[in-house]
Coordinates of C-alpha atoms and ligand atoms in Angstrom, one line a residue:
M1 CA 58.6 200.1 112.7
R2 CA 58.3 198.1 115.8
G3 CA 59.1 199.5 119.2
A4 CA 61.2 197.8 121.9
S5 CA 58.1 196.2 123.4
G6 CA 57.2 194.8 120.0
A7 CA 60.5 193.0 119.8
A8 CA 60.0 191.7 123.3
M9 CA 56.6 190.2 122.4
S10 CA 57.9 188.6 119.2
A11 CA 60.6 186.9 121.0
A12 CA 58.3 185.8 123.8
L13 CA 55.8 184.3 121.5
S14 CA 58.3 182.1 119.7
A15 CA 60.6 181.3 122.6
D16 CA 59.0 178.3 124.2
Q17 CA 57.8 175.4 122.1
G18 CA 55.4 172.9 123.5
S19 CA 57.2 170.1 125.1
A20 CA 54.3 167.8 125.8
A21 CA 55.0 164.4 124.3
P22 CA 52.2 162.4 122.8
E23 CA 51.3 159.8 125.4
H24 CA 48.3 158.4 123.6
A25 CA 46.8 158.7 120.2
P26 CA 43.0 158.9 120.4
D27 CA 41.5 158.0 117.1
V28 CA 40.7 161.3 115.4
A29 CA 38.8 159.4 112.8
D30 CA 36.1 158.6 115.4
L31 CA 35.3 162.3 115.3
I32 CA 34.4 162.3 111.7
P33 CA 30.7 161.3 111.9
M34 CA 30.0 164.0 114.5
L35 CA 31.9 166.6 112.5
R36 CA 29.9 165.7 109.4
R37 CA 26.7 166.2 111.3
I38 CA 27.8 169.6 112.7
V39 CA 29.1 170.9 109.3
G40 CA 26.2 169.3 107.4
A41 CA 23.7 171.1 109.5
R42 CA 25.2 174.5 108.5
V43 CA 26.7 174.0 105.0
S44 CA 24.5 172.4 102.3
D45 CA 27.2 172.1 99.6
Q46 CA 28.6 168.6 100.0
A47 CA 32.0 169.3 98.6
A48 CA 32.4 172.4 100.7
A49 CA 31.2 170.5 103.8
E50 CA 33.7 167.7 103.3
D51 CA 36.5 170.3 102.9
L52 CA 35.5 171.9 106.2
V53 CA 35.4 168.5 107.9
Q54 CA 39.0 167.9 106.7
E55 CA 40.1 171.3 107.6
T56 CA 38.7 170.7 111.1
L57 CA 40.5 167.4 111.4
V58 CA 43.8 169.0 110.4
R59 CA 43.5 171.5 113.2
V60 CA 42.4 168.9 115.7
L61 CA 45.4 166.7 114.8
A62 CA 47.6 169.8 115.2
A63 CA 46.3 170.4 118.7
R64 CA 46.2 166.8 119.8
D65 CA 49.4 166.8 121.8
R66 CA 48.7 170.0 123.6
V67 CA 45.3 169.2 125.1
E68 CA 44.1 166.7 127.6
P69 CA 42.3 163.6 126.1
G70 CA 38.8 164.7 127.3
M71 CA 39.1 167.9 125.4
L72 CA 39.5 166.6 121.9
E73 CA 35.8 166.3 121.2
P74 CA 34.8 169.7 122.5
Y75 CA 37.8 171.1 120.7
A76 CA 36.7 169.5 117.5
I77 CA 33.2 171.0 117.9
V78 CA 34.5 174.4 118.6
T79 CA 36.9 174.2 115.7
A80 CA 34.3 173.1 113.3
R81 CA 32.2 176.1 114.2
N82 CA 35.2 178.4 113.9
V83 CA 36.1 176.9 110.5
I84 CA 32.6 177.4 109.2
A85 CA 32.5 181.0 110.5
S86 CA 35.9 181.8 108.9
M87 CA 34.7 180.3 105.6
W88 CA 31.8 182.7 105.6
R89 CA 34.1 185.6 106.5
E90 CA 36.4 184.5 103.8
E91 CA 33.7 184.4 101.2
D92 CA 32.7 187.8 102.1
R93 CA 36.2 189.1 102.0
Q94 CA 36.7 187.4 98.7
R95 CA 33.6 189.1 97.3
R96 CA 34.9 192.4 98.5
N97 CA 38.4 191.8 97.2
Q98 CA 37.4 190.2 93.9
H99 CA 38.7 193.1 91.9
R100 CA 42.1 192.5 93.5
V101 CA 42.4 189.0 92.2
V102 CA 41.0 189.8 88.9
D103 CA 42.7 193.1 88.2
L104 CA 45.8 192.2 90.2
R105 CA 45.8 195.5 91.9
P106 CA 48.3 196.1 94.6
P107 CA 47.1 195.5 98.2
T108 CA 46.0 198.6 100.0
A109 CA 48.9 199.7 102.2
P110 CA 46.9 201.9 104.7
D111 CA 45.1 198.7 105.9
E112 CA 48.4 197.0 106.7
E113 CA 49.7 200.0 108.6
L114 CA 46.6 200.1 110.7
L115 CA 47.0 196.4 111.4
A116 CA 50.6 196.8 112.5
G117 CA 49.5 199.7 114.7
E118 CA 46.8 197.6 116.4
E119 CA 49.3 194.8 116.9
R120 CA 51.7 197.1 118.6
T121 CA 49.1 198.5 120.9
A122 CA 48.0 194.9 121.9
I123 CA 51.5 193.9 122.7
A124 CA 52.1 197.0 124.8
E125 CA 48.8 196.4 126.6
A126 CA 49.6 192.8 127.3
L127 CA 53.0 193.7 128.7
A128 CA 51.5 196.3 130.9
R129 CA 49.1 193.7 132.4
L130 CA 52.0 191.6 133.7
G131 CA 53.3 192.2 137.1
D132 CA 56.4 194.4 137.4
R133 CA 58.7 191.7 138.4
E134 CA 57.4 189.2 135.8
R135 CA 57.8 191.8 133.1
R136 CA 61.3 192.9 134.1
T137 CA 62.5 189.3 134.2
L138 CA 60.9 188.5 130.8
L139 CA 62.3 191.6 129.1
A140 CA 65.8 191.0 130.7
H141 CA 65.7 187.4 129.3
E142 CA 64.0 188.0 125.9
V143 CA 65.3 191.4 124.9
A144 CA 68.6 191.9 126.8
G145 CA 69.4 188.2 126.4
Q146 CA 70.3 187.7 130.1
D147 CA 70.5 183.9 130.8
T148 CA 68.4 182.2 133.5
R149 CA 71.4 181.4 135.7
S150 CA 72.4 185.1 136.1
L151 CA 68.7 186.0 136.5
A152 CA 68.5 183.4 139.3
V153 CA 71.4 184.9 141.1
E154 CA 69.8 188.4 141.0
L155 CA 66.4 187.0 142.1
G156 CA 67.8 184.7 144.8
S157 CA 66.3 181.7 143.0
S158 CA 67.4 178.8 141.0
A159 CA 67.8 178.7 137.2
G160 CA 65.2 176.0 136.9
A161 CA 62.6 178.0 138.9
V162 CA 63.4 181.1 136.8
A163 CA 62.9 179.1 133.6
A164 CA 59.6 177.7 134.9
Q165 CA 58.5 181.2 135.9
L166 CA 59.5 182.5 132.4
N167 CA 57.3 179.9 130.8
R168 CA 54.3 180.8 133.0
T169 CA 54.9 184.5 132.1
R170 CA 55.0 183.8 128.4
A171 CA 51.8 181.8 128.7
R172 CA 50.1 184.7 130.4
L173 CA 51.5 187.2 127.9
R174 CA 50.0 185.2 125.1
V175 CA 46.6 185.2 126.8
E176 CA 46.7 188.9 127.6
Y177 CA 47.9 189.7 124.1
L178 CA 45.0 187.9 122.5
L179 CA 42.5 189.5 124.9
A180 CA 44.0 192.9 124.2
R181 CA 43.9 192.4 120.5
E182 CA 40.2 191.4 120.7
Q183 CA 39.7 194.3 123.0
A184 CA 37.6 191.9 125.1
E185 CA 37.2 191.4 128.8
P186 CA 36.5 187.8 129.5
P187 CA 32.8 187.2 130.4
G188 CA 33.4 184.6 133.1
D189 CA 35.8 184.3 136.1
R190 CA 37.0 181.0 134.7
C191 CA 38.0 182.4 131.3
R192 CA 41.5 183.5 132.2
A193 CA 42.3 180.2 134.1
V194 CA 41.1 178.2 131.1
L195 CA 43.0 180.2 128.6
L196 CA 46.1 180.1 130.7
A197 CA 46.0 176.3 131.1
I198 CA 45.7 176.0 127.3
S199 CA 48.4 178.6 126.6
G200 CA 50.8 176.8 128.9
G201 CA 49.9 173.4 127.4
D202 CA 49.3 172.2 131.0
R203 CA 46.9 169.2 130.6
R204 CA 46.5 168.6 134.3
R205 CA 45.4 172.2 134.8
Q206 CA 43.1 171.9 131.8
R207 CA 41.3 169.1 133.6
Q208 CA 41.2 170.9 136.9
V209 CA 39.5 173.9 135.4
D210 CA 37.3 171.7 133.2
A211 CA 38.5 173.6 130.1
A212 CA 36.7 171.1 127.8
R213 CA 33.3 172.1 129.0
H214 CA 34.2 175.8 129.2
L215 CA 35.2 175.9 125.5
L216 CA 31.7 174.7 124.6
E217 CA 30.0 177.3 126.7
C218 CA 32.1 180.4 126.2
D219 CA 32.4 181.8 122.7
L220 CA 35.3 184.1 123.5
C221 CA 37.4 181.3 124.9
A222 CA 36.4 179.0 122.0
R223 CA 37.8 181.6 119.6
L224 CA 40.9 182.6 121.5
S225 CA 41.9 179.1 122.3
Q226 CA 42.5 178.3 118.7
P227 CA 45.8 180.1 118.2
L228 CA 46.9 179.0 121.7
M229 CA 46.4 175.3 120.9
E230 CA 48.0 175.3 117.5
R231 CA 51.0 177.2 118.7
G232 CA 53.1 174.1 119.3
Q233 CA 52.8 173.2 115.7
Q234 CA 54.2 176.5 114.5
R235 CA 57.9 175.5 115.0
E236 CA 60.0 176.0 111.9
E237 CA 59.0 173.3 109.6
E238 CA 61.2 173.7 106.5
T239 CA 60.8 171.7 103.3
R240 CA 63.1 171.9 100.3
I241 CA 62.0 170.9 96.8
P242 CA 64.5 170.7 94.0
I243 CA 63.1 172.2 90.7
R244 CA 64.2 170.9 87.3
V245 CA 61.3 169.8 85.2
D246 CA 57.6 170.5 84.9
A247 CA 56.6 167.7 87.2
D248 CA 58.6 169.5 90.0
I249 CA 56.2 172.4 89.7
V250 CA 53.4 170.2 90.6
T251 CA 55.3 168.7 93.5
A252 CA 56.2 172.1 94.8
R253 CA 52.7 173.4 94.6
Q254 CA 51.2 170.3 96.4
T255 CA 53.9 170.3 99.1
V256 CA 53.3 174.0 99.8
R257 CA 49.6 173.6 99.8
E258 CA 49.7 170.7 102.2
L259 CA 52.0 172.6 104.6
A260 CA 49.7 175.7 104.3
A261 CA 46.7 173.6 105.1
R262 CA 48.4 172.1 108.1
M263 CA 49.1 175.6 109.3
G264 CA 45.5 176.5 109.2
F265 CA 45.3 178.4 105.9
V266 CA 41.9 177.9 104.4
G267 CA 40.0 178.3 101.1
T268 CA 41.1 181.0 98.8
D269 CA 44.5 181.5 100.5
L270 CA 45.5 177.9 99.8
T271 CA 44.7 178.5 96.1
L272 CA 46.5 181.9 96.1
I273 CA 49.6 180.4 97.7
A274 CA 49.7 177.4 95.4
T275 CA 49.3 179.6 92.4
A276 CA 52.1 181.9 93.4
V277 CA 54.4 178.9 93.9
S278 CA 53.4 177.6 90.5
E279 CA 54.4 180.9 88.9
V280 CA 57.8 181.2 90.6
T281 CA 58.8 177.6 90.0
R282 CA 57.6 177.7 86.4
N283 CA 60.0 180.6 86.0
I284 CA 62.8 178.5 87.3
V285 CA 62.1 175.6 84.9
R286 CA 61.7 177.9 81.9
F287 CA 64.6 180.3 82.4
A288 CA 67.1 178.9 84.9
G289 CA 66.9 175.2 84.2
S290 CA 67.3 174.3 87.8
G291 CA 66.8 175.7 91.3
E292 CA 65.0 174.9 94.5
V293 CA 62.0 176.1 96.5
T294 CA 62.1 176.1 100.3
V295 CA 59.0 176.5 102.3
E296 CA 58.7 177.2 105.9
A297 CA 56.2 178.0 108.5
V298 CA 57.0 181.3 110.4
A299 CA 55.5 182.4 113.6
E300 CA 56.7 186.1 113.6
P301 CA 55.4 188.7 113.6
R302 CA 52.5 186.4 113.2
A303 CA 51.7 183.0 111.7
G304 CA 52.6 182.8 108.1
L305 CA 54.1 180.8 105.3
N306 CA 57.4 181.8 103.8
V307 CA 58.4 180.6 100.3
V308 CA 61.9 181.1 98.9
A309 CA 62.6 180.2 95.2
R310 CA 66.2 180.2 94.2
D311 CA 68.0 179.5 91.0
T312 CA 71.4 179.9 89.5
G313 CA 70.1 180.9 86.1
P314 CA 70.9 184.0 84.0
G315 CA 69.2 186.4 86.4
I316 CA 66.8 189.2 85.6
A317 CA 68.4 192.3 84.1
D318 CA 65.6 194.7 84.9
I319 CA 63.6 193.7 88.0
E320 CA 61.4 196.8 87.8
Q321 CA 60.3 195.8 84.3
A322 CA 59.9 192.1 85.2
L323 CA 57.5 193.2 88.0
T324 CA 55.5 195.4 85.7
D325 CA 51.9 194.4 85.0
G326 CA 51.5 193.1 81.5
Y327 CA 55.2 192.2 81.2
S328 CA 55.0 188.6 80.4
T329 CA 58.0 186.5 81.0
Y330 CA 56.9 183.7 78.8
N331 CA 54.5 183.5 75.8
G332 CA 51.7 185.3 77.7
L333 CA 51.0 182.2 79.8
G334 CA 50.3 182.5 83.4
L335 CA 50.7 185.4 85.7
G336 CA 54.5 185.7 86.0
L337 CA 56.2 187.6 88.8
P338 CA 53.7 190.5 89.0
G339 CA 50.9 188.0 89.4
A340 CA 52.8 186.1 92.1
R341 CA 53.5 189.3 93.9
R342 CA 49.8 190.2 94.0
L343 CA 48.8 186.8 95.4
M344 CA 51.1 187.0 98.3
D345 CA 51.4 189.5 101.2
E346 CA 55.2 190.0 101.1
F347 CA 57.3 189.7 98.0
A348 CA 60.9 190.4 97.2
V349 CA 63.2 189.6 94.3
I350 CA 66.9 189.7 94.3
S351 CA 68.7 189.0 91.1
Q352 CA 72.2 189.2 89.7
T353 CA 72.8 188.9 86.0
G354 CA 74.7 185.7 85.3
R355 CA 74.4 184.5 88.9
G356 CA 70.8 183.8 89.6
T357 CA 67.5 185.0 91.2
T358 CA 66.0 184.6 94.6
V359 CA 62.3 185.3 95.1
T360 CA 61.1 185.5 98.7
M361 CA 57.4 185.6 99.4
T362 CA 55.2 185.3 102.5
K363 CA 51.5 184.9 103.1
W364 CA 50.1 185.8 106.5
R365 CA 47.4 183.6 107.9
Q366 CA 44.0 185.2 108.5
E367 CA 43.2 185.1 112.2
G368 CA 40.1 183.1 112.5
Ligands
ZN401 ZN1 35.6 182.0 128.7

């Protein structure tokens, strides 16, 4: 259950999308030799190293339009380090959670509740750090839905000025939210200015505060800048894949995997998502004959990938039973619906006999 302030933050985080147009296209390929050196020095397995280089490039490409040209190289270095670190964390997590994947046990709910609680606290804290007037205006706009024109009248300002102020407030809120969630006070005086310039996608300001150099020197900012830079890429990107024959299962799996990788999902999660998509699309081919899968990046309540599989087949008479472990929907092959459910973070099935089935599932991205 999210409080009112939670709703405000959700709205604020998604409300403004980066508007910076790409004005140049520095060749990201030039970064590859450097990235290979950085990754190669830390990861000996060649295939894994190449994966990490690619993962880094995906992220650099995603951030390219939001940062000033001089920042691309430092950003790539910082990203490579983060990607390596999150791989190690991921391996560790995977070891600890191995039983889950193997035994297909349900995810532990208490963890999730704790996370939701921490999220709420961070949002409340971030809001509290805004100025009174900033906060009031933001809440009036995001929660009460008051438009910029009527706000301008109240504030004795212009609609354009109010809109610009709202953008600055959102940029600050994102920074304060990340700091609150990390429970970190920035180590340097320049940290907030750098994070703010990145959060607002303000390239001129990024140059002024020499954000590029700061990211290389400051671990905290290197870590926190990641979600800020990739934010612009998290607008709704929806892809629809028709499902009829076995080959469509492969297409769906690859499409989803690619989108997930672009969004910053890594390693095991990519495999889990692709496997879950295989399972639900296989069901469509076997039982319904035809249907479709839509996949979409979501930003709320945090970055995630949403997959919806729909068909107009015979439907599932007993969903409870179909979701029971060991209940195999076809010849004992694959994992079926219970398996797909365990692989994803959110899972819901709606089915009507004679009309069809809709499976909705979401995987949340690990913060890295
Ligand atoms: Zn810093």
